[in-house]
Short mmCIF file of C-alpha atoms and ligand atoms in Angstrom, two decimals:
data_model
loop_
_atom_site.label_atom_id
_atom_site.label_comp_id
_atom_site.label_asym_id
_atom_site.label_seq_id
_atom_site.Cartn_x
_atom_site.Cartn_y
_atom_site.Cartn_z
CA MET A 1 4.96 43.75 70.03
CA SER A 2 3.68 42.46 66.87
CA ASN A 3 1.04 44.16 64.36
CA LYS A 4 -2.32 42.41 64.42
CA ASN A 5 -3.12 44.01 60.85
CA HIS A 6 -0.19 42.20 59.37
CA PRO A 7 -1.53 39.49 56.55
CA SER A 8 -0.22 36.52 58.58
CA ALA A 9 -2.12 37.69 61.58
CA GLN A 10 -5.44 37.49 59.89
CA ALA A 11 -5.91 33.71 59.81
CA PRO A 12 -8.79 33.63 57.35
CA ARG A 13 -10.07 30.50 58.58
CA LYS A 14 -10.02 31.30 62.23
CA THR A 15 -11.91 34.78 62.39
CA MET A 16 -12.54 34.90 66.08
CA LEU A 17 -8.63 35.32 67.06
CA ASN A 18 -7.26 38.65 68.42
CA LEU A 19 -3.76 38.49 67.35
CA GLY A 20 -2.52 41.86 69.10
CA ASN A 21 -0.79 40.09 71.85
CA LEU A 22 2.22 37.96 70.38
CA PRO A 23 5.06 36.79 72.30
CA PRO A 24 7.97 39.61 72.21
CA LYS A 25 11.22 38.46 70.88
CA LEU A 26 13.82 37.86 73.40
CA LYS A 27 17.09 39.79 73.27
CA ALA A 28 20.31 37.54 72.84
CA ALA A 29 21.36 38.68 76.42
CA ASP A 30 17.86 38.00 77.91
CA MET A 31 18.23 34.44 76.15
CA LYS A 32 21.66 33.80 77.60
CA GLN A 33 20.35 34.48 81.12
CA ALA A 34 17.20 32.31 80.96
CA ALA A 35 19.30 29.60 79.50
CA SER A 36 21.52 29.54 82.51
CA GLN A 37 18.55 29.48 84.64
CA TYR A 38 16.43 26.95 82.58
CA PRO A 39 15.38 24.24 82.26
CA ARG A 40 15.02 23.11 85.79
CA THR A 41 15.29 19.52 86.34
CA PRO A 42 12.30 17.35 87.12
CA SER A 43 12.53 16.92 90.71
CA ARG A 44 12.65 20.66 91.12
CA VAL A 45 9.96 21.45 88.80
CA ASN A 46 6.43 22.19 90.17
CA PRO A 47 3.62 24.78 89.09
CA ASN A 48 5.42 27.69 90.97
CA GLN A 49 8.90 26.38 89.46
CA PRO A 50 8.04 25.57 85.96
CA PRO A 51 10.70 24.00 83.85
CA TRP A 52 10.87 27.57 81.72
CA PRO A 53 8.54 30.49 82.51
CA ALA A 54 5.15 29.65 82.39
CA TYR A 55 2.41 31.71 80.01
CA ARG A 56 -0.21 33.33 82.27
CA GLY A 57 -3.24 35.24 81.40
CA TYR A 58 -2.02 38.46 82.21
CA HIS A 59 0.65 38.34 79.79
CA GLU A 60 -0.83 40.67 77.14
CA TYR A 61 1.79 39.48 74.75
CA SER A 62 0.34 35.96 74.57
CA PHE A 63 -2.53 33.98 73.44
CA ALA A 64 -3.08 33.29 77.05
CA HIS A 65 -4.55 36.77 77.64
CA ALA A 66 -7.01 36.68 74.71
CA THR A 67 -8.04 33.23 75.56
CA MET A 68 -8.84 33.90 79.44
CA GLY A 69 -10.10 37.38 78.60
CA VAL A 70 -12.11 36.90 75.43
CA ARG A 71 -12.48 33.25 74.31
CA LEU A 72 -13.35 31.76 77.45
CA PRO A 73 -16.23 34.01 78.32
CA THR A 74 -17.73 33.81 74.80
CA ILE A 75 -17.18 29.96 75.17
CA LEU A 76 -19.14 30.18 78.20
CA GLY A 77 -21.84 32.31 77.26
CA LYS A 78 -22.23 29.82 74.04
CA ALA A 79 -22.76 27.09 76.45
CA ILE A 80 -25.25 28.95 78.32
CA ASP A 81 -27.49 30.00 75.19
CA ASP A 82 -27.22 25.95 74.58
CA VAL A 83 -28.83 25.13 77.76
CA TRP A 84 -31.47 27.50 77.45
CA LYS A 85 -32.23 25.62 74.00
CA THR A 86 -32.63 22.55 75.89
CA LEU A 87 -34.70 24.18 78.40
CA ASN A 88 -36.98 25.61 76.00
CA GLN A 89 -37.35 21.86 74.94
CA GLU A 90 -38.39 20.60 78.00
CA TYR A 91 -41.86 19.81 79.76
CA ASP A 92 -41.16 18.43 83.15
CA GLU A 93 -41.19 21.12 86.04
CA ASP A 94 -38.75 19.38 88.03
CA ARG A 95 -36.22 19.09 85.37
CA ILE A 96 -36.87 22.57 84.42
CA VAL A 97 -36.16 24.25 87.77
CA ASP A 98 -33.11 21.75 88.20
CA LEU A 99 -31.64 23.11 85.00
CA VAL A 100 -32.30 26.77 86.02
CA ASN A 101 -30.15 26.09 88.73
CA CYS A 102 -27.56 24.92 86.44
CA ILE A 103 -27.79 28.41 84.45
CA HIS A 104 -27.33 30.18 87.59
CA ARG A 105 -24.03 28.44 88.55
CA MET A 106 -23.13 29.13 84.95
CA GLU A 107 -23.67 32.73 85.45
CA ASP A 108 -21.76 32.57 88.83
CA LEU A 109 -18.90 31.09 87.19
CA MET A 110 -19.21 33.78 84.22
CA GLY A 111 -19.14 36.47 87.00
CA ASP A 112 -16.04 35.07 88.35
CA LEU A 113 -14.26 34.72 85.14
CA GLN A 114 -14.96 38.30 84.05
CA GLY A 115 -14.30 39.62 87.72
CA ASN A 116 -11.04 37.69 87.81
CA SER A 117 -11.89 35.98 90.95
CA LYS A 118 -9.79 33.70 93.01
CA LEU A 119 -9.56 30.09 92.33
CA ARG A 120 -11.65 28.26 94.92
CA PRO A 121 -11.78 24.70 95.79
CA ILE A 122 -14.13 22.61 93.68
CA VAL A 123 -17.21 21.83 95.59
CA ASP A 124 -17.27 17.93 96.48
CA ASP A 125 -19.86 16.65 94.06
CA GLY A 126 -18.88 13.15 94.41
CA ALA A 127 -16.60 12.89 91.71
CA GLY A 128 -13.46 10.95 92.16
CA ASP A 129 -11.42 13.72 90.62
CA VAL A 130 -12.32 16.04 93.76
CA ALA A 131 -9.59 15.29 95.62
CA LEU A 132 -6.90 15.59 93.07
CA TRP A 133 -8.02 19.09 92.01
CA ASN A 134 -8.43 20.27 95.52
CA LYS A 135 -5.15 19.09 96.75
CA GLU A 136 -3.40 20.86 93.48
CA ILE A 137 -5.27 24.33 94.21
CA ALA A 138 -4.25 24.12 97.92
CA LYS A 139 -0.66 23.00 97.19
CA PHE A 140 0.03 25.76 94.56
CA PHE A 141 -2.89 28.01 93.67
CA ARG A 142 -4.04 29.49 97.02
CA GLY A 143 -4.83 33.13 96.47
CA LYS A 144 -4.11 32.91 92.48
CA ASP A 145 -6.78 34.25 90.40
CA PHE A 146 -7.90 33.38 86.86
CA MET A 147 -5.39 35.89 85.30
CA ASN A 148 -2.15 35.19 87.33
CA ALA A 149 -2.36 31.26 87.83
CA PRO A 150 -0.64 29.70 85.09
CA TRP A 151 -2.74 29.88 81.84
CA LEU A 152 -2.93 26.05 81.45
CA PHE A 153 -4.08 25.73 85.14
CA ALA A 154 -6.62 28.41 84.86
CA GLU A 155 -8.20 27.32 81.62
CA ALA A 156 -8.63 23.48 82.67
CA TYR A 157 -10.03 24.76 86.02
CA LYS A 158 -12.75 26.79 84.16
CA TYR A 159 -13.58 23.39 82.63
CA ARG A 160 -13.94 21.72 85.66
CA ARG A 161 -16.05 24.62 87.18
CA MET A 162 -18.53 24.25 84.00
CA ARG A 163 -18.77 20.39 85.03
CA GLU A 164 -19.47 21.54 88.74
CA CYS A 165 -22.40 23.70 87.52
CA PHE A 166 -24.25 20.37 86.28
CA SER A 167 -22.78 17.66 88.29
CA LEU A 168 -24.55 19.15 91.60
CA SER A 169 -27.87 18.97 89.82
CA LYS A 170 -30.39 15.94 89.98
CA TYR A 171 -31.07 15.32 86.66
CA TRP A 172 -28.44 16.99 84.38
CA VAL A 173 -25.25 15.56 85.81
CA ASP A 174 -24.22 14.02 82.36
CA TYR A 175 -25.28 17.02 80.36
CA ASP A 176 -22.69 18.27 77.76
CA VAL A 177 -22.98 21.86 76.70
CA PHE A 178 -20.84 20.98 73.82
CA PHE A 179 -22.35 17.74 72.37
CA ARG A 180 -24.54 19.69 69.53
CA GLN A 181 -21.45 21.69 68.29
CA LYS A 182 -19.42 18.46 68.00
CA CYS A 183 -21.91 16.38 66.03
CA ASP A 184 -22.30 19.38 63.69
CA THR A 185 -18.61 19.44 62.58
CA PHE A 186 -18.62 15.98 61.47
CA SER A 187 -21.82 16.45 59.31
CA ARG A 188 -20.45 19.84 57.93
CA SER A 189 -17.37 17.66 56.71
CA SER A 190 -19.04 15.41 54.20
CA GLN A 191 -16.44 15.88 51.23
CA ALA A 192 -13.30 14.64 53.18
CA VAL A 193 -15.29 12.14 55.17
CA PHE A 194 -16.22 10.28 51.84
CA GLU A 195 -12.96 11.04 50.30
CA LEU A 196 -11.39 8.74 53.35
CA SER A 197 -14.26 6.11 53.49
CA GLN A 198 -14.19 5.51 49.78
CA ARG A 199 -10.39 4.89 49.73
CA PHE A 200 -10.35 2.48 53.25
CA SER A 201 -13.38 0.82 53.64
CA GLU A 202 -12.27 -2.09 51.35
CA PRO A 203 -10.39 -4.42 53.80
CA GLN A 204 -6.68 -4.55 52.81
CA LYS A 205 -5.63 -7.78 51.14
CA PRO A 206 -2.30 -9.17 51.80
CA ASP A 207 -0.45 -9.11 48.59
CA GLY A 208 1.60 -12.87 48.57
CA ASN A 209 3.86 -12.02 45.84
CA MET A 210 5.44 -8.91 47.62
CA SER A 211 8.74 -9.41 49.20
CA GLU A 212 8.99 -8.39 53.10
CA GLU A 213 11.01 -5.60 51.94
CA ALA A 214 8.65 -4.12 49.29
CA ARG A 215 5.48 -4.62 51.97
CA LEU A 216 7.85 -2.45 54.48
CA GLU A 217 8.54 0.33 51.76
CA LYS A 218 4.58 0.38 50.80
CA ASN A 219 3.40 0.59 54.44
CA LYS A 220 6.03 3.24 55.20
CA LEU A 221 4.68 5.46 52.28
CA LEU A 222 0.76 4.75 53.32
CA PHE A 223 1.89 5.66 57.31
CA HIS A 224 3.53 8.76 55.88
CA GLU A 225 0.61 10.11 54.45
CA LEU A 226 -2.01 8.80 56.78
CA THR A 227 -0.35 10.40 59.79
CA GLN A 228 -0.59 13.63 57.92
CA VAL A 229 -4.17 12.76 57.49
CA CYS A 230 -4.41 12.25 61.27
CA LEU A 231 -2.37 15.36 61.86
CA TRP A 232 -4.32 17.66 59.80
CA GLY A 233 -7.46 16.25 61.14
CA ASN A 234 -6.41 18.59 64.21
CA SER A 235 -6.76 21.78 62.46
CA THR A 236 -10.49 21.86 62.75
CA ASP A 237 -11.02 22.83 66.19
CA LEU A 238 -14.23 24.14 67.70
CA SER A 239 -13.23 26.35 69.91
CA LEU A 240 -11.45 28.35 67.38
CA LEU A 241 -13.87 27.89 64.48
CA ILE A 242 -16.93 29.78 65.27
CA ASP A 243 -16.90 31.81 62.35
CA MET A 244 -15.47 29.32 59.61
CA THR A 245 -17.58 29.03 56.34
CA GLU A 246 -18.35 25.59 54.74
CA GLU A 247 -15.62 26.58 51.76
CA ASP A 248 -12.88 27.27 54.59
CA ILE A 249 -13.43 23.74 56.48
CA LYS A 250 -13.34 21.98 53.04
CA LYS A 251 -10.25 23.72 52.22
CA LEU A 252 -8.63 22.67 55.71
CA GLN A 253 -9.85 19.28 55.50
CA SER A 254 -8.61 18.48 51.99
CA THR A 255 -7.10 14.88 52.31
CA GLY A 256 -5.74 14.76 48.41
CA GLY A 257 -2.02 13.53 48.06
CA ASP A 258 -0.89 16.92 46.27
CA HIS A 259 -2.07 18.96 49.09
CA LEU A 260 -0.56 16.59 51.59
CA ALA A 261 2.65 17.02 49.72
CA ALA A 262 2.33 20.73 49.73
CA THR A 263 1.42 20.72 53.53
CA GLU A 264 4.43 18.56 54.79
CA LYS A 265 6.66 21.84 54.38
CA ASN A 266 4.63 23.25 56.94
CA ILE A 267 5.67 20.61 59.59
CA LEU A 268 8.11 22.84 61.28
CA GLY A 269 9.57 20.21 63.54
CA ASN A 270 9.26 16.72 61.58
CA HIS A 271 10.04 13.56 62.98
CA LEU A 272 7.68 11.48 60.37
CA THR A 273 10.42 9.43 58.69
CA LYS A 274 12.13 8.27 62.08
CA LEU A 275 8.62 7.71 63.08
CA ALA A 276 7.58 5.51 59.96
CA GLU A 277 11.00 3.88 60.48
CA TYR A 278 10.12 2.87 63.86
CA VAL A 279 6.20 2.15 63.50
CA CYS A 280 6.48 -0.05 60.36
CA LYS A 281 8.78 -2.34 62.01
CA VAL A 282 6.47 -3.12 64.86
CA LYS A 283 4.41 -6.26 64.52
CA GLY A 284 1.29 -7.14 66.42
CA GLY A 285 1.85 -4.29 68.72
CA ARG A 286 -0.05 -1.70 71.03
CA ILE A 287 -0.44 2.01 69.92
CA ASP A 288 -2.09 4.28 72.15
CA PHE A 289 -3.87 7.70 71.23
CA VAL A 290 -4.58 10.10 73.50
CA LEU A 291 -7.45 11.79 71.69
CA ASP A 292 -8.15 15.54 71.06
CA ASN A 293 -11.27 16.73 69.13
CA ALA A 294 -14.48 14.84 68.52
CA GLY A 295 -16.23 14.97 65.22
CA PHE A 296 -13.93 15.20 62.16
CA GLU A 297 -10.61 14.71 63.80
CA LEU A 298 -11.70 11.53 65.90
CA TYR A 299 -12.88 10.28 62.44
CA CYS A 300 -9.54 10.99 60.95
CA ASP A 301 -7.90 9.11 63.99
CA LEU A 302 -10.33 5.92 63.46
CA VAL A 303 -9.35 5.92 59.93
CA TYR A 304 -5.72 5.83 60.84
CA ALA A 305 -6.04 3.21 63.65
CA ASP A 306 -7.77 0.91 61.41
CA TRP A 307 -5.02 0.96 59.09
CA LEU A 308 -2.83 0.29 61.81
CA ILE A 309 -4.76 -3.02 62.74
CA GLN A 310 -5.01 -4.23 58.86
CA SER A 311 -1.44 -3.78 58.25
CA GLY A 312 -0.67 -5.62 61.03
CA ILE A 313 1.35 -3.23 62.93
CA CYS A 314 -0.87 -3.44 65.79
CA ASP A 315 -3.29 -6.05 67.20
CA LYS A 316 -4.43 -3.46 69.91
CA VAL A 317 -5.11 0.09 69.93
CA ILE A 318 -6.17 2.21 72.85
CA PHE A 319 -8.17 5.33 72.72
CA HIS A 320 -7.76 7.64 75.68
CA GLY A 321 -10.70 10.15 76.17
CA LYS A 322 -11.95 12.61 78.38
CA LYS A 323 -14.58 11.72 81.36
CA ILE A 324 -16.06 15.27 81.06
CA PRO A 325 -16.95 17.84 78.65
CA TRP A 326 -13.50 19.23 78.00
CA PHE A 327 -12.28 22.30 76.18
CA VAL A 328 -15.20 22.35 74.00
CA SER A 329 -14.54 19.80 71.56
CA ASP A 330 -12.22 17.03 73.17
CA VAL A 331 -13.59 13.37 72.67
CA THR A 332 -15.84 12.02 75.40
CA LYS A 333 -17.61 8.65 75.66
CA LYS A 334 -20.50 9.91 74.53
CA ASP A 335 -18.58 11.20 71.22
CA TRP A 336 -17.22 8.14 70.72
CA ASP A 337 -20.30 6.15 70.65
CA TRP A 338 -22.37 8.58 68.62
CA ILE A 339 -19.42 8.65 65.86
CA LEU A 340 -19.43 4.52 65.46
CA ASN A 341 -23.24 4.50 65.59
CA SER A 342 -23.48 7.21 63.10
CA CYS A 343 -21.54 5.71 60.46
CA VAL A 344 -23.32 2.52 60.68
CA TYR A 345 -27.03 3.97 61.39
CA GLY A 346 -26.96 7.72 60.54
CA GLN A 347 -28.28 9.91 57.69
CA LEU A 348 -26.16 12.94 58.09
CA PHE A 349 -25.28 14.06 54.93
CA GLY A 350 -28.09 15.05 52.52
CA ASP A 351 -26.66 15.01 49.57
CA ALA A 352 -24.37 11.67 49.62
CA THR A 353 -24.56 8.95 46.96
CA ASP A 354 -25.41 5.39 47.84
CA ALA A 355 -22.04 4.31 47.42
CA GLU A 356 -20.81 7.03 49.37
CA VAL A 357 -23.04 6.25 52.27
CA GLU A 358 -22.41 2.33 51.98
CA SER A 359 -18.55 3.06 52.17
CA LEU A 360 -18.92 4.77 55.86
CA ARG A 361 -21.47 2.11 56.82
CA VAL A 362 -18.94 -0.70 55.89
CA LEU A 363 -16.10 1.40 57.89
CA GLY A 364 -18.47 1.73 61.14
CA HIS A 365 -19.32 -1.95 60.91
CA ARG A 366 -15.85 -2.99 61.16
CA TRP A 367 -14.98 -0.44 63.78
CA LYS A 368 -17.63 -1.60 66.01
CA GLN A 369 -16.41 -5.14 65.38
CA TYR A 370 -12.95 -4.03 66.59
CA GLU A 371 -14.39 -2.85 69.52
CA LYS A 372 -16.18 -6.24 70.45
CA GLU A 373 -13.25 -7.96 69.63
CA GLY A 374 -11.19 -5.69 72.13
CA LYS A 375 -8.74 -4.81 69.19
CA TRP A 376 -9.96 -1.38 69.84
CA LYS A 377 -10.69 0.08 73.23
CA TYR A 378 -11.91 3.17 74.74
CA GLU A 379 -10.42 4.43 78.23
CA GLN A 380 -11.09 7.46 80.20
CA HIS A 381 -8.53 7.75 83.05
CA PRO A 382 -9.42 11.11 85.39
CA PHE A 383 -5.90 12.22 85.01
CA TRP A 384 -6.91 13.53 81.80
CA CYS A 385 -9.25 16.24 82.63
CA THR A 386 -6.97 17.63 85.69
CA GLY A 387 -4.99 20.71 85.73
CA TYR A 388 -1.79 18.74 86.06
CA THR A 389 0.79 18.75 83.05
CA PHE A 390 2.12 15.09 81.93
CA TRP A 391 5.12 16.19 83.56
CA ASP A 392 3.15 15.15 86.73
CA LEU A 393 1.58 11.89 85.18
CA HIS A 394 4.40 9.64 86.44
CA SER A 395 3.91 10.89 89.94
CA GLU A 396 0.24 11.72 90.32
CA ALA A 397 -1.32 8.86 87.78
CA PRO A 398 1.28 6.09 88.40
CA ASP A 399 -1.38 3.30 87.26
CA LEU A 400 -1.88 5.36 84.11
CA PHE A 401 2.13 5.81 83.55
CA GLN A 402 2.19 1.98 84.16
CA TYR A 403 -0.58 1.29 81.70
CA LEU A 404 1.06 3.36 79.04
CA SER A 405 4.71 2.02 79.83
CA GLU A 406 3.23 -1.25 78.01
CA SER A 407 2.36 0.53 74.82
CA ASP A 408 4.65 0.53 71.77
CA LEU A 409 3.93 3.89 70.97
CA VAL A 410 1.55 6.89 72.70
CA ILE A 411 0.22 9.24 70.02
CA PHE A 412 -0.62 12.71 71.67
CA LYS A 413 -3.21 14.53 69.52
CA GLY A 414 -3.45 18.04 69.01
CA ASP A 415 -2.52 21.47 70.72
CA LEU A 416 -3.97 21.09 74.37
CA ASN A 417 -1.98 17.70 74.77
CA HIS A 418 1.07 19.58 73.47
CA ARG A 419 0.93 22.18 75.91
CA LYS A 420 0.29 19.72 78.74
CA LEU A 421 3.34 17.85 77.53
CA THR A 422 5.98 20.73 77.52
CA TYR A 423 4.24 22.43 80.71
CA ASP A 424 2.95 25.04 78.69
CA CYS A 425 6.20 27.06 78.99
CA HIS A 426 8.30 29.87 77.17
CA ALA A 427 11.00 27.12 76.22
CA PRO A 428 13.47 28.07 73.39
CA LEU A 429 11.97 27.11 70.01
CA ASP A 430 14.73 24.73 69.48
CA THR A 431 14.51 22.68 72.73
CA PRO A 432 14.69 19.20 71.69
CA PHE A 433 11.23 17.36 72.25
CA ASN A 434 12.62 14.91 74.84
CA MET A 435 14.02 17.66 76.83
CA ALA A 436 10.64 19.77 76.72
CA ILE A 437 8.42 16.63 77.80
CA GLY A 438 10.66 15.80 80.94
CA PRO A 439 9.78 12.75 83.11
CA LEU A 440 7.47 11.36 80.33
CA ALA A 441 10.70 10.81 78.02
CA SER A 442 13.57 10.40 80.92
CA GLU A 443 11.58 7.84 83.26
CA PRO A 444 12.43 4.39 83.35
CA GLY A 445 9.56 2.49 81.41
CA ALA A 446 8.74 5.83 79.60
CA PRO A 447 6.88 4.73 76.45
CA PRO A 448 7.81 6.14 72.76
CA VAL A 449 5.97 9.22 72.62
CA CYS A 450 4.80 11.25 69.63
CA SER A 451 2.84 14.45 69.20
CA LEU A 452 0.91 15.40 66.57
CA ARG A 453 0.06 18.79 66.91
CA THR A 454 -1.16 21.94 64.53
CA ILE A 455 0.30 24.79 66.32
CA LYS A 456 -2.34 27.23 67.74
CA SER A 457 -0.98 28.67 70.81
CA ASP A 458 2.45 30.13 72.14
CA VAL A 459 4.60 27.04 73.19
CA VAL A 460 6.79 25.83 70.44
CA VAL A 461 9.69 23.29 70.69
CA GLY A 462 11.57 20.94 68.68
CA ILE A 463 12.05 23.25 65.37
CA PRO A 464 15.03 24.12 63.73
CA PRO A 465 17.25 27.25 65.05
CA GLY A 466 16.62 30.06 63.01
CA VAL A 467 13.05 29.19 61.70
CA GLY A 468 10.95 30.54 64.49
CA ASP A 469 12.88 33.95 64.06
CA LYS A 470 12.01 34.07 60.28
CA LEU A 471 8.49 33.27 61.00
CA ASP A 472 8.30 35.87 63.73
CA GLU A 473 9.40 38.46 61.05
CA GLU A 474 7.42 37.21 58.18
CA GLU A 475 4.16 35.76 59.79
CA PRO A 476 3.81 37.35 63.24
CA GLY A 477 0.36 35.44 63.61
CA TRP A 478 2.20 31.88 62.98
CA LYS A 479 2.02 30.50 66.43
CA ILE A 480 -1.82 30.33 66.58
CA SER A 481 -3.06 30.15 63.01
CA GLY A 482 -3.26 26.45 62.74
CA LYS A 483 -1.31 26.68 59.66
CA TYR A 484 1.86 25.03 60.75
CA ALA A 485 2.49 21.71 62.76
CA VAL A 486 4.85 19.56 64.63
CA VAL A 487 5.28 15.89 64.50
CA LEU A 488 7.75 14.75 67.36
CA LEU A 489 9.00 11.68 68.85
CA SER A 490 10.50 10.90 71.84
CA GLU A 491 12.01 7.18 72.01
CA GLY A 492 11.38 6.94 75.85
CA ARG A 493 13.15 3.91 77.72
CA LYS A 494 10.62 1.25 77.15
CA GLY A 495 11.46 -2.15 78.46
CA GLU A 496 12.85 -0.65 81.89
CA ALA A 497 10.89 -1.54 84.94
CA PRO A 498 9.34 1.89 85.85
CA ILE A 499 10.13 3.15 89.68
CA TYR A 500 7.69 4.60 91.83
CA GLN A 501 7.85 6.32 94.95
CA ASN A 502 6.44 4.96 98.30
O1 F1X B 1 -6.17 20.75 71.63
P1 F1X B 1 -6.50 21.55 70.42
O2 F1X B 1 -7.99 21.18 70.15
O3 F1X B 1 -5.60 21.31 69.29
O4 F1X B 1 -6.58 23.07 70.53
C1 F1X B 1 -7.17 24.01 71.66
C2 F1X B 1 -7.17 25.15 71.63
O5 F1X B 1 -7.93 25.93 70.56
O6 F1X B 1 -7.71 25.53 72.64
C3 F1X B 1 -6.40 25.93 73.77
C4 F1X B 1 -6.80 27.46 74.39
O7 F1X B 1 -8.04 27.41 74.65
C5 F1X B 1 -5.50 25.91 72.81
O8 F1X B 1 -4.34 24.98 73.42
C6 F1X B 1 -5.60 25.60 71.34
O9 F1X B 1 -5.51 26.71 70.80
#
């Protein structure tokens, strides 16, 4: 058991973390035995037979335990406070009573969470995802509770239950308890926001004198840096940052070149060069982002996507967001509209100069234009807000698999998407990424897939042998501090016709 007083476990920027329960180091003999049993092949995999052992809330050594026992009730408590704030600003009695009932349902959920109740079916609130949820509960989680169901499923289920608190109401179906917080992260990020807007507001002009080779090299360098901006934009995560200071946030969001060179050594599994080689050769292609957090991270994604369009690499970028409020900070359509409109019309940054505000407006106008022209598209498939991992994407959402198979690259942002890609299992740290993501790499038609993820939870794959052991000794908090990252690429089987079962 690791020592929570160790300096590496202090995670100064994320003071909410309880690091007393890190995974134990497997002994060599255990490793050998585990290796003979795992990974299970995709056809044998299901939530009761994960490819490697799954994390569960009762695993005291894992972040699952701290999340299920402490973080989720805290998040729910804050959400209830948010609803009271809204209620206090209402004047219409029908709407107030309706909202009080939402609060009662949230309190029931709090009771279920803290009392470790069994996972009951989702009440039919007319939403299209109810059948998907209840099928999965009936098939795999009957009799399971919050702590003994796989962590990933139990945690996702809690967010779907939160949704139910509002979807059963008359007036508050679309209420987002996290909206206020999400807007705040962007407004608190002025320094990094303007650093990027001032560099990228000016449209890129093609240099007619530049040879094709020189253009390619220039693009690779820029791509390398922008990919890191997009990657580290993920280290600001609302569900963990509850106690961060302004200074902490600035440090975390620094986008200066020196800082980026220094942080590249923290990318433990690093396919950046291979990724740049591949992407910079694409012309007029399509790149998909499976988004993670709203606010500052989304802003970094948009700057990156803007460059992908302007460089000629893409003529289409598809953004996949969430249909319902999800894992606190994930992007919904409302967050998407909010950021584009705030860039153009907002007055979020009190002490900004005219030039800074103007640079942001220019970006916002251009981005809205991309949307009008269909160069950028926001999609929200219900599959992204289910308890299924992405090993099930091909079988449970074949329409989505088909759509993604047409992409030149699908970029999955963040920790939660990484957990879903890898089945959130205890796989050996040096498991190759394409093996860890199963069918999303091996199915015919699987698109090239990239995970841009700062490491904030237990599952880690795709890093060289020995690196994890060293960190376990020197920095026992490394798997949840958000200080380390991976940029991993699976080439997929693009161009082959997908095969679906009848
Ligand atoms: O996906 P993100 O925003 O990068 O991180 C999400 C997160 O903060 O919440 C999850 C646990 O609640 C973990 O996967 C991770 O720690």
